[in-house]
CSV table of C-alpha atoms and ligand atoms in Angstrom, one decimal:
chain,number,residue,atom,x,y,z
H,1,UNK,CA,-143.6,6.3,-4.0
H,2,UNK,CA,-144.3,6.6,-7.7
H,3,UNK,CA,-147.9,6.9,-8.9
H,4,UNK,CA,-150.1,6.8,-11.9
H,5,UNK,CA,-153.0,9.3,-11.6
H,6,UNK,CA,-155.9,8.0,-13.6
H,7,UNK,CA,-159.0,10.0,-14.8
H,8,UNK,CA,-162.3,8.2,-14.6
H,9,UNK,CA,-164.6,9.2,-17.5
H,10,UNK,CA,-163.3,8.4,-20.9
H,11,UNK,CA,-160.4,6.4,-19.4
H,12,UNK,CA,-161.8,3.8,-17.0
H,13,UNK,CA,-165.5,4.2,-18.0
H,14,UNK,CA,-166.7,5.0,-21.4
H,15,UNK,CA,-168.1,8.5,-21.9
H,16,UNK,CA,-171.8,8.9,-22.7
H,17,UNK,CA,-173.0,10.9,-25.7
H,18,UNK,CA,-175.9,13.2,-24.9
H,19,UNK,CA,-177.9,15.6,-27.1
H,20,UNK,CA,-176.5,19.2,-26.8
H,21,UNK,CA,-172.9,18.1,-25.9
H,22,UNK,CA,-170.1,18.1,-28.4
H,23,UNK,CA,-168.0,15.5,-26.5
H,24,UNK,CA,-169.0,12.4,-24.4
H,25,UNK,CA,-170.1,13.2,-20.8
H,26,UNK,CA,-169.8,11.3,-17.5
H,27,UNK,CA,-172.1,8.4,-16.8
H,28,UNK,CA,-174.8,9.5,-14.4
H,29,UNK,CA,-176.2,6.1,-13.5
H,30,UNK,CA,-174.8,2.6,-12.9
H,31,UNK,CA,-176.6,1.5,-16.1
H,32,UNK,CA,-174.6,4.1,-18.1
H,33,UNK,CA,-171.3,3.0,-16.5
H,34,UNK,CA,-169.5,0.8,-19.0
H,35,UNK,CA,-166.0,-0.3,-17.9
H,36,UNK,CA,-163.4,0.2,-20.7
H,37,UNK,CA,-161.6,-2.8,-22.0
H,38,UNK,CA,-158.3,-3.8,-20.2
H,39,UNK,CA,-158.8,-1.7,-17.1
H,40,UNK,CA,-158.3,-4.5,-14.6
H,41,UNK,CA,-155.2,-5.7,-16.5
H,42,UNK,CA,-153.8,-2.2,-16.6
H,43,UNK,CA,-154.2,-1.7,-12.9
H,44,UNK,CA,-152.6,-5.1,-12.2
H,45,UNK,CA,-149.6,-4.3,-14.5
H,46,UNK,CA,-149.0,-0.9,-12.8
H,47,UNK,CA,-149.2,-2.5,-9.3
H,48,UNK,CA,-146.8,-5.2,-10.3
H,49,UNK,CA,-144.3,-2.5,-11.3
H,50,UNK,CA,-144.6,-0.7,-8.0
H,51,UNK,CA,-147.0,2.2,-9.1
H,52,UNK,CA,-149.7,3.5,-6.9
H,53,UNK,CA,-153.0,3.7,-8.9
H,54,UNK,CA,-154.9,6.8,-7.9
H,55,UNK,CA,-158.2,7.8,-9.4
H,56,UNK,CA,-158.7,11.6,-9.7
H,57,UNK,CA,-162.1,12.6,-11.0
H,58,UNK,CA,-164.3,15.7,-11.4
H,59,UNK,CA,-167.9,14.8,-10.6
H,60,UNK,CA,-169.9,18.0,-10.7
H,61,UNK,CA,-173.2,16.4,-11.9
H,62,UNK,CA,-174.6,16.2,-8.3
H,63,UNK,CA,-173.9,19.9,-7.8
H,64,UNK,CA,-175.6,20.6,-11.2
H,65,UNK,CA,-178.6,18.5,-10.3
H,66,UNK,CA,-178.0,16.0,-13.1
H,67,UNK,CA,-177.0,13.1,-11.0
H,68,UNK,CA,-178.5,11.8,-7.7
H,69,UNK,CA,-176.5,11.0,-4.6
H,70,UNK,CA,-177.9,7.5,-4.7
H,71,UNK,CA,-176.7,7.0,-8.3
H,72,UNK,CA,-173.2,8.2,-7.3
H,73,UNK,CA,-173.2,5.8,-4.3
H,74,UNK,CA,-173.9,2.9,-6.7
H,75,UNK,CA,-171.2,4.0,-9.2
H,76,UNK,CA,-168.7,4.4,-6.3
H,77,UNK,CA,-169.5,0.8,-5.2
H,78,UNK,CA,-168.4,-0.3,-8.6
H,79,UNK,CA,-165.3,1.8,-8.6
H,80,UNK,CA,-164.4,0.3,-5.2
H,81,UNK,CA,-164.4,-3.2,-6.8
H,82,UNK,CA,-161.5,-2.1,-8.9
H,83,UNK,CA,-158.1,-2.2,-7.3
H,84,UNK,CA,-157.3,1.5,-7.1
H,85,UNK,CA,-155.0,2.4,-4.1
H,86,UNK,CA,-156.9,5.6,-3.6
H,87,UNK,CA,-159.8,7.6,-5.0
H,88,UNK,CA,-160.1,11.4,-5.1
H,89,UNK,CA,-163.4,13.0,-6.2
H,90,UNK,CA,-164.2,16.7,-6.7
H,91,UNK,CA,-168.0,17.1,-6.3
H,92,UNK,CA,-167.9,20.9,-6.7
H,93,UNK,CA,-169.5,22.8,-9.5
H,94,UNK,CA,-167.4,25.1,-11.7
H,95,UNK,CA,-168.8,28.3,-10.0
H,96,UNK,CA,-167.5,27.2,-6.6
H,97,UNK,CA,-163.9,27.8,-7.8
H,98,UNK,CA,-162.5,25.1,-5.5
H,99,UNK,CA,-158.9,24.0,-5.4
H,100,UNK,CA,-159.7,20.4,-6.4
H,101,UNK,CA,-161.6,20.5,-9.7
H,102,UNK,CA,-159.2,19.7,-12.5
H,103,UNK,CA,-157.3,21.5,-14.0
H,104,UNK,CA,-156.7,22.7,-10.5
H,105,UNK,CA,-154.1,20.4,-8.9
H,106,UNK,CA,-155.7,20.0,-5.4
H,107,UNK,CA,-156.5,16.3,-5.6
H,108,UNK,CA,-153.0,15.6,-6.9
H,109,UNK,CA,-151.4,17.7,-4.1
H,110,UNK,CA,-153.4,15.9,-1.4
H,111,UNK,CA,-152.4,12.5,-2.8
H,112,UNK,CA,-148.7,13.6,-3.1
H,113,UNK,CA,-148.7,14.6,0.5
H,114,UNK,CA,-150.6,11.5,1.8
H,115,UNK,CA,-148.6,8.9,-0.1
H,116,UNK,CA,-145.2,10.8,-0.3
H,117,UNK,CA,-145.3,10.6,-4.1
H,118,UNK,CA,-142.3,11.6,-6.3
H,119,UNK,CA,-144.1,13.5,-9.1
H,120,UNK,CA,-141.1,13.4,-11.4
H,121,UNK,CA,-141.4,9.6,-11.7
H,122,UNK,CA,-145.3,9.7,-11.8
H,123,UNK,CA,-147.9,10.0,-14.6
H,124,UNK,CA,-151.4,11.2,-15.3
H,125,UNK,CA,-153.5,9.2,-17.8
H,126,UNK,CA,-156.5,11.3,-18.9
H,127,UNK,CA,-158.6,12.3,-21.9
H,128,UNK,CA,-159.1,16.0,-21.6
H,129,UNK,CA,-157.1,19.2,-21.4
H,130,UNK,CA,-158.0,19.4,-17.7
H,131,UNK,CA,-156.1,16.2,-17.0
H,132,UNK,CA,-153.1,17.3,-19.0
H,133,UNK,CA,-153.0,20.8,-17.4
H,134,UNK,CA,-153.3,19.4,-13.8
H,135,UNK,CA,-150.5,16.9,-14.6
H,136,UNK,CA,-148.3,19.7,-16.0
H,137,UNK,CA,-149.0,21.9,-13.0
H,138,UNK,CA,-147.8,19.2,-10.5
H,139,UNK,CA,-144.9,18.1,-12.8
H,140,UNK,CA,-145.7,14.6,-13.8
H,141,UNK,CA,-145.6,13.0,-17.3
H,142,UNK,CA,-148.9,13.6,-19.1
H,143,UNK,CA,-150.5,10.8,-21.2
H,144,UNK,CA,-153.7,11.5,-23.1
H,145,UNK,CA,-155.8,8.8,-24.7
H,146,UNK,CA,-156.5,9.3,-28.4
H,147,UNK,CA,-160.0,10.6,-28.8
H,148,UNK,CA,-161.6,12.7,-31.5
H,149,UNK,CA,-162.5,15.4,-29.0
H,150,UNK,CA,-158.9,16.0,-27.8
H,151,UNK,CA,-156.9,15.9,-31.0
H,152,UNK,CA,-155.7,19.5,-30.6
H,153,UNK,CA,-154.4,19.1,-27.0
H,154,UNK,CA,-150.8,18.5,-26.2
H,155,UNK,CA,-149.4,15.9,-23.8
H,156,UNK,CA,-146.0,14.2,-23.4
H,157,UNK,CA,-147.3,10.9,-24.6
H,158,UNK,CA,-150.4,9.5,-26.5
H,159,UNK,CA,-151.9,6.1,-26.1
H,160,UNK,CA,-155.1,4.4,-27.3
H,161,UNK,CA,-156.2,3.0,-23.9
H,162,UNK,CA,-155.4,2.8,-20.3
H,163,UNK,CA,-153.8,-0.6,-20.9
H,164,UNK,CA,-151.6,0.8,-23.7
H,165,UNK,CA,-150.6,3.7,-21.5
H,166,UNK,CA,-149.8,1.3,-18.6
H,167,UNK,CA,-147.6,-0.8,-21.0
H,168,UNK,CA,-145.8,2.4,-22.1
H,169,UNK,CA,-145.2,3.5,-18.5
H,170,UNK,CA,-143.7,0.2,-17.3
H,171,UNK,CA,-141.5,0.2,-20.4
H,172,UNK,CA,-140.2,3.7,-19.6
H,173,UNK,CA,-139.3,3.6,-15.8
N,1,MG,MG1,-162.2,12.2,-18.6
N,2,ZN,ZN1,-163.5,20.6,-6.0
């Protein structure tokens, strides 16, 4: 199988600016969760070209006490209305040093094993260095979305949105 690993915040849902943070942060409630433009179209396009669509997201806010379990449940219900083939979530905090929090590749490794994914024909679409690093570690093509906060970070490809990234992927099989 070939797959596109897709980051959640800043890619599928818009990031939320908060005082004291230099870059947008994850939505912590359903109300803060604004779906990015073109996501449904991008997921359909990838599916039609034979790609698994796998969400891989760090969600440490519950561990940090900045998001409630109930708010995550509501957000997850919305995610499950999208057509992802699988969803991997790391709920650990940074101090736990788990194997799954990006840039660690644990979520990717689990998906590769479960779905028999050929990483060399697969992609990661993300917006941070963590996404690009995890993708590099497992050996897929890395695509970063153009954001002011990631301009210094290298990736194989740049795109403006998940939809633009999806169009690039299906044009470069
Ligand atoms: Mg992100
Ligand atoms: Zn983890």
